[in-house]
Amino acid sequence: YYTYRGPLIEEARTNLLTRSSEFDGTAWTKSQLAVTANAATAPDGALTADKIVENTSSGIHQIYNLVANTGAVTYSVFAKNFSGSRFVQLRTYGIGVDIAYANFNIVNGTVNNSAGTGLISASISNEGDGWYRLLLSANVTSSTGVSIVLSNSSSEGGSYVGDGTSGIYIWGAQLEAASAASSYIPTTTAAVTRNAD
């Protein structure tokens, strides 16, 4: 559900990520997990949220994308738990440098920790019906990589043996050339710019 807070007036922004809610496609690289498309109702009420589930291998269970952009960026995604206590890590980095990350608990809606060269901020907002929007802002100096990492820990985490059933619902990934987030801008085959209000 949504609570009316008055009119939203925003500047022009661009979502640099393609296929922003189509994580099963080739725009997103998968590692040690499986994606099921359109598996849950998204925050906008449509059946467009995807399900990602870790496999049983030992490794980093993640999905990631790469965009040619430098400077201050804000990366965000909507996430919802479906399999008990669940931590999610967002990472943004420039090829091998300027790594920043934040770990989020999407059961109780908290940021557990955040760190890394270039980190600006990390936050989480409750979007209702179990959905949270996770946000990570950082400075990068080369092409921006962004990832969504399943974690079994509130710490930075990394490699672990998956159970084959745990995972999350995700929707609405966004990367903006700014130090703070704006409202979600859906994309398909190309980046999309929303004009200023």
Tab-separated table of N, CA and C in Angstrom, residues 87-155:
chain	number	residue	atom	x	y	z
A	87	PHE	N	19.522	-12.053	4.407
A	87	PHE	CA	20.333	-10.865	4.206
A	87	PHE	C	20.631	-10.698	2.720
A	88	VAL	N	20.724	-9.464	2.281
A	88	VAL	CA	21.026	-9.150	0.891
A	88	VAL	C	22.139	-8.115	0.876
A	89	GLN	N	23.071	-8.299	-0.015
A	89	GLN	CA	24.160	-7.339	-0.149
A	89	GLN	C	24.074	-6.662	-1.517
A	90	LEU	N	24.165	-5.338	-1.533
A	90	LEU	CA	24.345	-4.589	-2.779
A	90	LEU	C	25.808	-4.185	-2.870
A	91	ARG	N	26.353	-4.305	-4.089
A	91	ARG	CA	27.732	-3.878	-4.319
A	91	ARG	C	27.763	-2.987	-5.556
A	92	THR	N	28.603	-1.977	-5.523
A	92	THR	CA	28.873	-1.167	-6.700
A	92	THR	C	30.376	-0.962	-6.768
A	93	TYR	N	30.918	-1.037	-7.968
A	93	TYR	CA	32.373	-0.988	-8.096
A	93	TYR	C	32.764	-0.557	-9.500
A	94	GLY	N	33.979	-0.037	-9.611
A	94	GLY	CA	34.575	0.246	-10.905
A	94	GLY	C	35.674	-0.763	-11.119
A	95	ILE	N	35.655	-1.456	-12.204
A	95	ILE	CA	36.503	-2.596	-12.535
A	95	ILE	C	37.697	-2.763	-11.585
A	96	GLY	N	37.498	-3.522	-10.543
A	96	GLY	CA	38.564	-3.857	-9.610
A	96	GLY	C	38.884	-2.800	-8.565
A	97	VAL	N	38.260	-1.624	-8.634
A	97	VAL	CA	38.576	-0.560	-7.684
A	97	VAL	C	37.289	0.087	-7.177
A	98	ASP	N	37.428	0.918	-6.170
A	98	ASP	CA	36.311	1.694	-5.629
A	98	ASP	C	35.129	0.806	-5.212
A	99	ILE	N	35.417	-0.346	-4.640
A	99	ILE	CA	34.349	-1.242	-4.217
A	99	ILE	C	33.644	-0.664	-2.995
A	100	ALA	N	32.316	-0.608	-3.073
A	100	ALA	CA	31.487	-0.225	-1.926
A	100	ALA	C	30.376	-1.252	-1.804
A	101	TYR	N	29.995	-1.536	-0.580
A	101	TYR	CA	28.936	-2.518	-0.383
A	101	TYR	C	28.117	-2.148	0.844
A	102	ALA	N	26.907	-2.740	0.916
A	102	ALA	CA	26.072	-2.628	2.112
A	102	ALA	C	25.289	-3.919	2.264
A	103	ASN	N	25.170	-4.396	3.494
A	103	ASN	CA	24.363	-5.567	3.799
A	103	ASN	C	23.062	-5.125	4.454
A	104	PHE	N	21.954	-5.693	3.965
A	104	PHE	CA	20.625	-5.319	4.426
A	104	PHE	C	19.907	-6.555	4.978
A	105	ASN	N	19.158	-6.362	6.037
A	105	ASN	CA	18.255	-7.395	6.549
A	105	ASN	C	16.866	-7.059	6.039
A	106	ILE	N	16.330	-7.887	5.124
A	106	ILE	CA	15.025	-7.577	4.538
A	106	ILE	C	13.892	-8.295	5.262
A	107	VAL	N	14.185	-8.786	6.473
A	107	VAL	CA	13.135	-9.269	7.368
A	107	VAL	C	12.727	-8.160	8.325
A	108	ASN	N	13.723	-7.475	8.911
A	108	ASN	CA	13.392	-6.402	9.861
A	108	ASN	C	13.673	-5.004	9.314
A	109	GLY	N	14.184	-4.906	8.087
A	109	GLY	CA	14.348	-3.608	7.447
A	109	GLY	C	15.471	-2.754	7.991
A	110	THR	N	16.660	-3.335	8.128
A	110	THR	CA	17.799	-2.590	8.666
A	110	THR	C	19.013	-2.710	7.752
A	111	VAL	N	19.886	-1.704	7.824
A	111	VAL	CA	21.204	-1.778	7.198
A	111	VAL	C	22.157	-2.323	8.253
A	112	ASN	N	22.757	-3.481	7.988
A	112	ASN	CA	23.631	-4.088	8.984
A	112	ASN	C	25.020	-3.483	8.982
A	113	ASN	N	25.573	-3.234	7.816
A	113	ASN	CA	26.857	-2.552	7.730
A	113	ASN	C	27.075	-2.091	6.302
A	114	SER	N	27.982	-1.159	6.138
A	114	SER	CA	28.356	-0.685	4.802
A	114	SER	C	29.782	-0.169	4.888
A	115	ALA	N	30.523	-0.347	3.803
A	115	ALA	CA	31.927	0.047	3.817
A	115	ALA	C	32.448	0.097	2.392
A	116	GLY	N	33.712	0.460	2.249
A	116	GLY	CA	34.374	0.432	0.963
A	116	GLY	C	34.847	1.797	0.506
A	117	THR	N	35.913	1.794	-0.282
A	117	THR	CA	36.417	3.018	-0.878
A	117	THR	C	35.345	3.628	-1.772
A	118	GLY	N	35.071	4.883	-1.603
A	118	GLY	CA	34.081	5.542	-2.439
A	118	GLY	C	32.670	5.521	-1.882
A	119	LEU	N	32.444	4.814	-0.764
A	119	LEU	CA	31.096	4.748	-0.198
A	119	LEU	C	30.597	6.140	0.195
A	120	ILE	N	29.370	6.462	-0.200
A	120	ILE	CA	28.715	7.704	0.213
A	120	ILE	C	27.683	7.417	1.295
A	121	SER	N	26.751	6.511	1.017
A	121	SER	CA	25.714	6.204	2.003
A	121	SER	C	25.005	4.910	1.633
A	122	ALA	N	24.261	4.367	2.599
A	122	ALA	CA	23.408	3.202	2.375
A	122	ALA	C	22.159	3.375	3.215
A	123	SER	N	21.003	2.998	2.662
A	123	SER	CA	19.753	3.133	3.403
A	123	SER	C	18.742	2.122	2.903
A	124	ILE	N	17.653	1.966	3.653
A	124	ILE	CA	16.591	1.038	3.298
A	124	ILE	C	15.259	1.693	3.618
A	125	SER	N	14.263	1.501	2.745
A	125	SER	CA	12.945	2.080	3.004
A	125	SER	C	11.878	0.995	2.870
A	126	ASN	N	10.895	1.040	3.761
A	126	ASN	CA	9.797	0.072	3.765
A	126	ASN	C	8.763	0.505	2.739
A	127	GLU	N	8.513	-0.339	1.732
A	127	GLU	CA	7.573	-0.020	0.662
A	127	GLU	C	6.235	-0.737	0.823
A	128	GLY	N	6.042	-1.462	1.924
A	128	GLY	CA	4.784	-2.142	2.193
A	128	GLY	C	4.730	-3.554	1.638
A	129	ASP	N	3.892	-4.396	2.224
A	129	ASP	CA	3.666	-5.782	1.784
A	129	ASP	C	4.955	-6.594	1.764
A	130	GLY	N	5.865	-6.327	2.687
A	130	GLY	CA	7.114	-7.064	2.779
A	130	GLY	C	8.223	-6.576	1.871
A	131	TRP	N	7.943	-5.584	1.044
A	131	TRP	CA	8.946	-5.053	0.117
A	131	TRP	C	9.772	-3.948	0.776
A	132	TYR	N	11.066	-3.964	0.478
A	132	TYR	CA	11.973	-2.896	0.891
A	132	TYR	C	12.736	-2.398	-0.331
A	133	ARG	N	13.025	-1.107	-0.345
A	133	ARG	CA	13.918	-0.576	-1.371
A	133	ARG	C	15.294	-0.388	-0.735
A	134	LEU	N	16.298	-1.052	-1.318
A	134	LEU	CA	17.666	-1.001	-0.827
A	134	LEU	C	18.437	0.012	-1.666
A	135	LEU	N	19.215	0.877	-1.006
A	135	LEU	CA	19.905	1.953	-1.719
A	135	LEU	C	21.365	2.034	-1.294
A	136	LEU	N	22.234	2.180	-2.285
A	136	LEU	CA	23.668	2.296	-2.046
A	136	LEU	C	24.224	3.377	-2.961
A	137	SER	N	24.885	4.377	-2.379
A	137	SER	CA	25.504	5.465	-3.150
A	137	SER	C	27.011	5.410	-2.978
A	138	ALA	N	27.739	5.627	-4.092
A	138	ALA	CA	29.199	5.547	-4.040
A	138	ALA	C	29.807	6.348	-5.181
A	139	ASN	N	31.085	6.631	-5.051
A	139	ASN	CA	31.862	7.234	-6.131
A	139	ASN	C	32.683	6.146	-6.816
A	140	VAL	N	32.608	6.091	-8.144
A	140	VAL	CA	33.398	5.125	-8.909
A	140	VAL	C	34.217	5.864	-9.956
A	141	THR	N	35.360	5.284	-10.341
A	141	THR	CA	36.273	5.964	-11.260
A	141	THR	C	36.418	5.259	-12.595
A	142	SER	N	35.695	4.157	-12.775
A	142	SER	CA	35.677	3.477	-14.066
A	142	SER	C	34.312	2.827	-14.236
A	143	SER	N	34.087	2.115	-15.323
A	143	SER	CA	32.771	1.555	-15.610
A	143	SER	C	32.152	0.909	-14.368
A	144	THR	N	30.877	1.178	-14.151
A	144	THR	CA	30.223	0.790	-12.911
A	144	THR	C	29.643	-0.611	-12.986
A	145	GLY	N	30.099	-1.491	-12.108
A	145	GLY	CA	29.473	-2.791	-11.941
A	145	GLY	C	28.546	-2.744	-10.752
A	146	VAL	N	27.383	-3.383	-10.872
A	146	VAL	CA	26.447	-3.442	-9.756
A	146	VAL	C	25.989	-4.885	-9.589
A	147	SER	N	25.840	-5.298	-8.351
A	147	SER	CA	25.421	-6.667	-8.109
A	147	SER	C	24.452	-6.750	-6.941
A	148	ILE	N	23.646	-7.819	-6.984
A	148	ILE	CA	22.762	-8.197	-5.886
A	148	ILE	C	23.277	-9.540	-5.397
A	149	VAL	N	23.699	-9.604	-4.146
A	149	VAL	CA	24.340	-10.792	-3.604
A	149	VAL	C	23.480	-11.382	-2.494
A	150	LEU	N	23.122	-12.647	-2.618
A	150	LEU	CA	22.461	-13.335	-1.514
A	150	LEU	C	23.501	-13.606	-0.437
A	151	SER	N	23.125	-13.409	0.820
A	151	SER	CA	24.074	-13.562	1.909
A	151	SER	C	23.444	-14.360	3.040
A	152	ASN	N	24.259	-15.130	3.732
A	152	ASN	CA	23.793	-15.854	4.913
A	152	ASN	C	24.305	-15.213	6.190
A	153	SER	N	24.739	-13.957	6.066
A	153	SER	CA	25.363	-13.275	7.193
A	153	SER	C	25.060	-11.787	7.143
A	154	SER	N	25.047	-11.158	8.315
A	154	SER	CA	24.857	-9.717	8.371
A	154	SER	C	26.160	-8.965	8.129
A	155	SER	N	27.284	-9.684	8.064
A	155	SER	CA	28.562	-9.063	7.763
A	155	SER	C	28.755	-9.004	6.251
